[in-house]
Amino acid sequence: MRRHPRSRSITLRTDPALRAIRVTSPPYVPVRQITDFIRQKSAWIENSFAKAGPIARLEAGNSITFRGQRMTICWQQDWPRRIVQEGGEIHVGGPCESVAKRVAAWLKKEARTRIIADIADYSALAAISPPPLALSNARRRWGSCSQAGKIRINWRLIMAPDSIRRSVVAHEIAHMRHMNHSPAFYAWLDHLYEGDRRAADDWLKQHGAALHAVITQ
């Protein structure tokens, strides 16, 4: 719970990955009023956690999604340390205690490779030089584009279907021309993106929390 001097009302957010509730309120609001507010929102809180599904840890025997497909993390100590994806399995060798760290690093590496390729595709279509990329792990934003022309994309999109990841990249490339969400921006985005951007947005609203429910440590 956080008290903020500029806050004018009680606000509540859930963090499905941590199964946490984050409440912000003005300094003068009594604790009892805050707890009553949370109780009133209990159904919404439960639904938010339910949409995220169970927490998934990057451990041997557990399953995650990779590019929209369900994958089981399989470990054998005598397998090569280099991670290999075969069919519906992610094969990991080496020490068992470092499986989570190495699978997370592999996912981020795959994300960078795929996103750089996506940026190249849309930059060519937009007739611009590919902007620099930084991977993010933001809780509330899947992508962003700075005034300086640097793009940040959430690495967790590597777990989503390709069309969803590409919709976010196309969105940020479109911002290279229009730094707003005007009709002109969406017209340009529709020109760049080959899929249904509204369907992609809906997918992220429904399933995005599950991507954050994957614990990397």
GROMACS .gro file of C-alpha atoms in nm:
model
  217
    1MET     CA    1   0.000   0.000   0.000
    2ARG     CA    2   0.132   0.342  -0.093
    3ARG     CA    3   0.025   0.686   0.025
    4HIS     CA    4   0.078   0.951  -0.241
    5PRO     CA    5   0.037   1.323  -0.172
    6ARG     CA    6  -0.094   1.396  -0.523
    7SER     CA    7  -0.342   1.110  -0.523
    8ARG     CA    8  -0.708   1.216  -0.522
    9SER     CA    9  -0.872   0.876  -0.491
   10ILE     CA   10  -0.801   0.513  -0.406
   11THR     CA   11  -0.662   0.313  -0.697
   12LEU     CA   12  -0.599  -0.060  -0.708
   13ARG     CA   13  -0.387  -0.273  -0.937
   14THR     CA   14  -0.311  -0.641  -0.932
   15ASP     CA   15   0.021  -0.801  -1.012
   16PRO     CA   16  -0.070  -1.155  -1.121
   17ALA     CA   17   0.293  -1.265  -1.144
   18LEU     CA   18   0.355  -1.186  -0.778
   19ARG     CA   19  -0.006  -1.251  -0.671
   20ALA     CA   20   0.009  -0.904  -0.519
   21ILE     CA   21  -0.236  -0.618  -0.478
   22ARG     CA   22  -0.099  -0.265  -0.513
   23VAL     CA   23  -0.310   0.012  -0.362
   24THR     CA   24  -0.245   0.385  -0.387
   25SER     CA   25  -0.443   0.636  -0.183
   26PRO     CA   26  -0.433   0.996  -0.061
   27PRO     CA   27  -0.255   1.037   0.275
   28TYR     CA   28  -0.573   1.133   0.459
   29VAL     CA   29  -0.785   0.826   0.372
   30PRO     CA   30  -0.839   0.598   0.677
   31VAL     CA   31  -0.708   0.242   0.655
   32ARG     CA   32  -1.059   0.107   0.720
   33GLN     CA   33  -1.189   0.287   0.411
   34ILE     CA   34  -0.906   0.138   0.205
   35THR     CA   35  -0.973  -0.216   0.326
   36ASP     CA   36  -1.346  -0.172   0.256
   37PHE     CA   37  -1.257  -0.061  -0.096
   38ILE     CA   38  -1.044  -0.373  -0.146
   39ARG     CA   39  -1.326  -0.598  -0.022
   40GLN     CA   40  -1.566  -0.436  -0.267
   41LYS     CA   41  -1.321  -0.520  -0.547
   42SER     CA   42  -1.265  -0.880  -0.436
   43ALA     CA   43  -1.445  -1.034  -0.735
   44TRP     CA   44  -1.245  -0.820  -0.976
   45ILE     CA   45  -0.921  -0.915  -0.800
   46GLU     CA   46  -1.000  -1.286  -0.816
   47ASN     CA   47  -1.090  -1.259  -1.184
   48SER     CA   48  -0.763  -1.077  -1.255
   49PHE     CA   49  -0.561  -1.355  -1.094
   50ALA     CA   50  -0.771  -1.624  -1.263
   51LYS     CA   51  -0.706  -1.473  -1.607
   52ALA     CA   52  -0.332  -1.500  -1.544
   53GLY     CA   53  -0.360  -1.868  -1.461
   54PRO     CA   54  -0.117  -2.046  -1.231
   55ILE     CA   55   0.235  -1.916  -1.179
   56ALA     CA   56   0.477  -2.099  -1.409
   57ARG     CA   57   0.839  -2.142  -1.304
   58LEU     CA   58   1.118  -2.218  -1.547
   59GLU     CA   59   1.193  -2.554  -1.390
   60ALA     CA   60   1.241  -2.900  -1.533
   61GLY     CA   61   0.907  -3.069  -1.596
   62ASN     CA   62   0.709  -2.744  -1.612
   63SER     CA   63   0.544  -2.609  -1.924
   64ILE     CA   64   0.551  -2.264  -2.079
   65THR     CA   65   0.454  -2.126  -2.416
   66PHE     CA   66   0.709  -2.039  -2.683
   67ARG     CA   67   0.583  -1.849  -2.989
   68GLY     CA   68   0.232  -1.950  -2.889
   69GLN     CA   69   0.303  -2.323  -2.858
   70ARG     CA   70   0.303  -2.518  -2.532
   71MET     CA   71   0.651  -2.646  -2.449
   72THR     CA   72   0.774  -2.872  -2.168
   73ILE     CA   73   1.111  -2.795  -2.012
   74CYS     CA   74   1.307  -3.122  -2.018
   75TRP     CA   75   1.637  -3.159  -1.834
   76GLN     CA   76   1.913  -3.418  -1.830
   77GLN     CA   77   2.245  -3.337  -1.676
   78ASP     CA   78   2.446  -3.504  -1.955
   79TRP     CA   79   2.271  -3.312  -2.233
   80PRO     CA   80   2.467  -3.025  -2.394
   81ARG     CA   81   2.444  -2.690  -2.215
   82ARG     CA   82   2.319  -2.529  -2.536
   83ILE     CA   83   1.940  -2.518  -2.516
   84VAL     CA   84   1.757  -2.688  -2.801
   85GLN     CA   85   1.388  -2.672  -2.886
   86GLU     CA   86   1.259  -2.996  -3.035
   87GLY     CA   87   0.892  -3.033  -3.113
   88GLY     CA   88   0.703  -2.959  -2.795
   89GLU     CA   89   1.008  -2.974  -2.570
   90ILE     CA   90   1.287  -2.742  -2.457
   91HIS     CA   91   1.596  -2.951  -2.387
   92VAL     CA   92   1.834  -2.827  -2.119
   93GLY     CA   93   2.156  -2.989  -1.995
   94GLY     CA   94   2.408  -2.901  -1.727
   95PRO     CA   95   2.343  -2.831  -1.358
   96CYS     CA   96   1.978  -2.855  -1.258
   97GLU     CA   97   2.002  -2.553  -1.025
   98SER     CA   98   2.079  -2.321  -1.320
   99VAL     CA   99   1.794  -2.438  -1.546
  100ALA     CA  100   1.570  -2.137  -1.476
  101LYS     CA  101   1.848  -1.885  -1.534
  102ARG     CA  102   1.956  -2.044  -1.861
  103VAL     CA  103   1.604  -2.093  -1.998
  104ALA     CA  104   1.529  -1.727  -1.921
  105ALA     CA  105   1.847  -1.619  -2.101
  106TRP     CA  106   1.753  -1.838  -2.398
  107LEU     CA  107   1.404  -1.689  -2.417
  108LYS     CA  108   1.548  -1.336  -2.413
  109LYS     CA  109   1.801  -1.424  -2.681
  110GLU     CA  110   1.525  -1.571  -2.899
  111ALA     CA  111   1.312  -1.263  -2.834
  112ARG     CA  112   1.591  -1.029  -2.945
  113THR     CA  113   1.656  -1.230  -3.261
  114ARG     CA  114   1.289  -1.242  -3.362
  115ILE     CA  115   1.215  -0.880  -3.272
  116ILE     CA  116   1.517  -0.751  -3.463
  117ALA     CA  117   1.387  -0.940  -3.767
  118ASP     CA  118   1.040  -0.791  -3.714
  119ILE     CA  119   1.187  -0.441  -3.688
  120ALA     CA  120   1.379  -0.496  -4.012
  121ASP     CA  121   1.059  -0.607  -4.189
  122TYR     CA  122   0.849  -0.309  -4.083
  123SER     CA  123   1.131  -0.057  -4.121
  124ALA     CA  124   1.177  -0.167  -4.482
  125LEU     CA  125   0.804  -0.131  -4.541
  126ALA     CA  126   0.807   0.213  -4.377
  127ALA     CA  127   1.119   0.314  -4.574
  128ILE     CA  128   1.318   0.403  -4.261
  129SER     CA  129   1.640   0.283  -4.104
  130PRO     CA  130   1.582   0.015  -3.839
  131PRO     CA  131   1.580   0.186  -3.497
  132PRO     CA  132   1.785   0.049  -3.206
  133LEU     CA  133   1.615  -0.205  -2.981
  134ALA     CA  134   1.614  -0.250  -2.607
  135LEU     CA  135   1.431  -0.540  -2.443
  136SER     CA  136   1.207  -0.459  -2.149
  137ASN     CA  137   1.024  -0.646  -1.876
  138ALA     CA  138   0.766  -0.374  -1.812
  139ARG     CA  139   0.452  -0.480  -1.627
  140ARG     CA  140   0.212  -0.240  -1.799
  141ARG     CA  141   0.357  -0.175  -2.144
  142TRP     CA  142   0.440  -0.418  -2.420
  143GLY     CA  143   0.633  -0.164  -2.622
  144SER     CA  144   0.738   0.198  -2.641
  145CYS     CA  145   0.907   0.439  -2.880
  146SER     CA  146   1.106   0.736  -2.751
  147GLN     CA  147   1.135   1.077  -2.910
  148ALA     CA  148   1.495   0.983  -2.987
  149GLY     CA  149   1.371   0.694  -3.198
  150LYS     CA  150   1.467   0.405  -2.969
  151ILE     CA  151   1.225   0.115  -2.943
  152ARG     CA  152   1.166  -0.096  -2.633
  153ILE     CA  153   0.979  -0.426  -2.666
  154ASN     CA  154   0.886  -0.662  -2.384
  155TRP     CA  155   1.087  -0.984  -2.419
  156ARG     CA  156   0.793  -1.186  -2.283
  157LEU     CA  157   0.622  -1.149  -2.621
  158ILE     CA  158   0.842  -1.438  -2.740
  159MET     CA  159   0.597  -1.659  -2.550
  160ALA     CA  160   0.299  -1.521  -2.746
  161PRO     CA  161   0.204  -1.621  -3.101
  162ASP     CA  162   0.420  -1.454  -3.367
  163SER     CA  163   0.131  -1.239  -3.489
  164ILE     CA  164   0.091  -1.085  -3.143
  165ARG     CA  165   0.460  -0.998  -3.108
  166ARG     CA  166   0.468  -0.854  -3.458
  167SER     CA  167   0.163  -0.637  -3.388
  168VAL     CA  168   0.348  -0.470  -3.101
  169VAL     CA  169   0.659  -0.414  -3.312
  170ALA     CA  170   0.451  -0.271  -3.597
  171HIS     CA  171   0.279  -0.041  -3.349
  172GLU     CA  172   0.611   0.104  -3.233
  173ILE     CA  173   0.747   0.137  -3.587
  174ALA     CA  174   0.430   0.329  -3.677
  175HIS     CA  175   0.517   0.570  -3.395
  176MET     CA  176   0.835   0.658  -3.580
  177ARG     CA  177   0.610   0.862  -3.810
  178HIS     CA  178   0.325   0.953  -3.575
  179MET     CA  179   0.410   1.001  -3.204
  180ASN     CA  180   0.043   0.987  -3.108
  181HIS     CA  181  -0.265   0.768  -3.146
  182SER     CA  182  -0.440   0.980  -3.405
  183PRO     CA  183  -0.645   0.844  -3.696
  184ALA     CA  184  -0.339   0.902  -3.914
  185PHE     CA  185  -0.134   0.682  -3.682
  186TYR     CA  186  -0.381   0.394  -3.698
  187ALA     CA  187  -0.412   0.426  -4.074
  188TRP     CA  188  -0.034   0.398  -4.101
  189LEU     CA  189  -0.028   0.104  -3.859
  190ASP     CA  190  -0.294  -0.075  -4.064
  191HIS     CA  191  -0.077  -0.019  -4.370
  192LEU     CA  192   0.228  -0.170  -4.198
  193TYR     CA  193   0.079  -0.459  -4.002
  194GLU     CA  194  -0.033  -0.760  -4.202
  195GLY     CA  195  -0.275  -0.893  -3.941
  196ASP     CA  196  -0.578  -0.781  -3.744
  197ARG     CA  197  -0.441  -0.533  -3.490
  198ARG     CA  198  -0.767  -0.525  -3.294
  199ALA     CA  199  -0.763  -0.903  -3.256
  200ALA     CA  200  -0.400  -0.882  -3.143
  201ASP     CA  201  -0.490  -0.616  -2.887
  202ASP     CA  202  -0.775  -0.834  -2.759
  203TRP     CA  203  -0.540  -1.131  -2.727
  204LEU     CA  204  -0.301  -0.931  -2.510
  205LYS     CA  205  -0.586  -0.810  -2.291
  206GLN     CA  206  -0.704  -1.168  -2.237
  207HIS     CA  207  -0.372  -1.352  -2.216
  208GLY     CA  208  -0.108  -1.091  -2.138
  209ALA     CA  209  -0.123  -1.153  -1.765
  210ALA     CA  210  -0.030  -1.517  -1.822
  211LEU     CA  211   0.295  -1.406  -1.987
  212HIS     CA  212   0.384  -1.213  -1.674
  213ALA     CA  213   0.296  -1.514  -1.457
  214VAL     CA  214   0.609  -1.691  -1.584
  215ILE     CA  215   0.869  -1.655  -1.307
  216THR     CA  216   1.226  -1.640  -1.433
  217GLN     CA  217   1.407  -1.696  -1.103
   0.00000   0.00000   0.00000
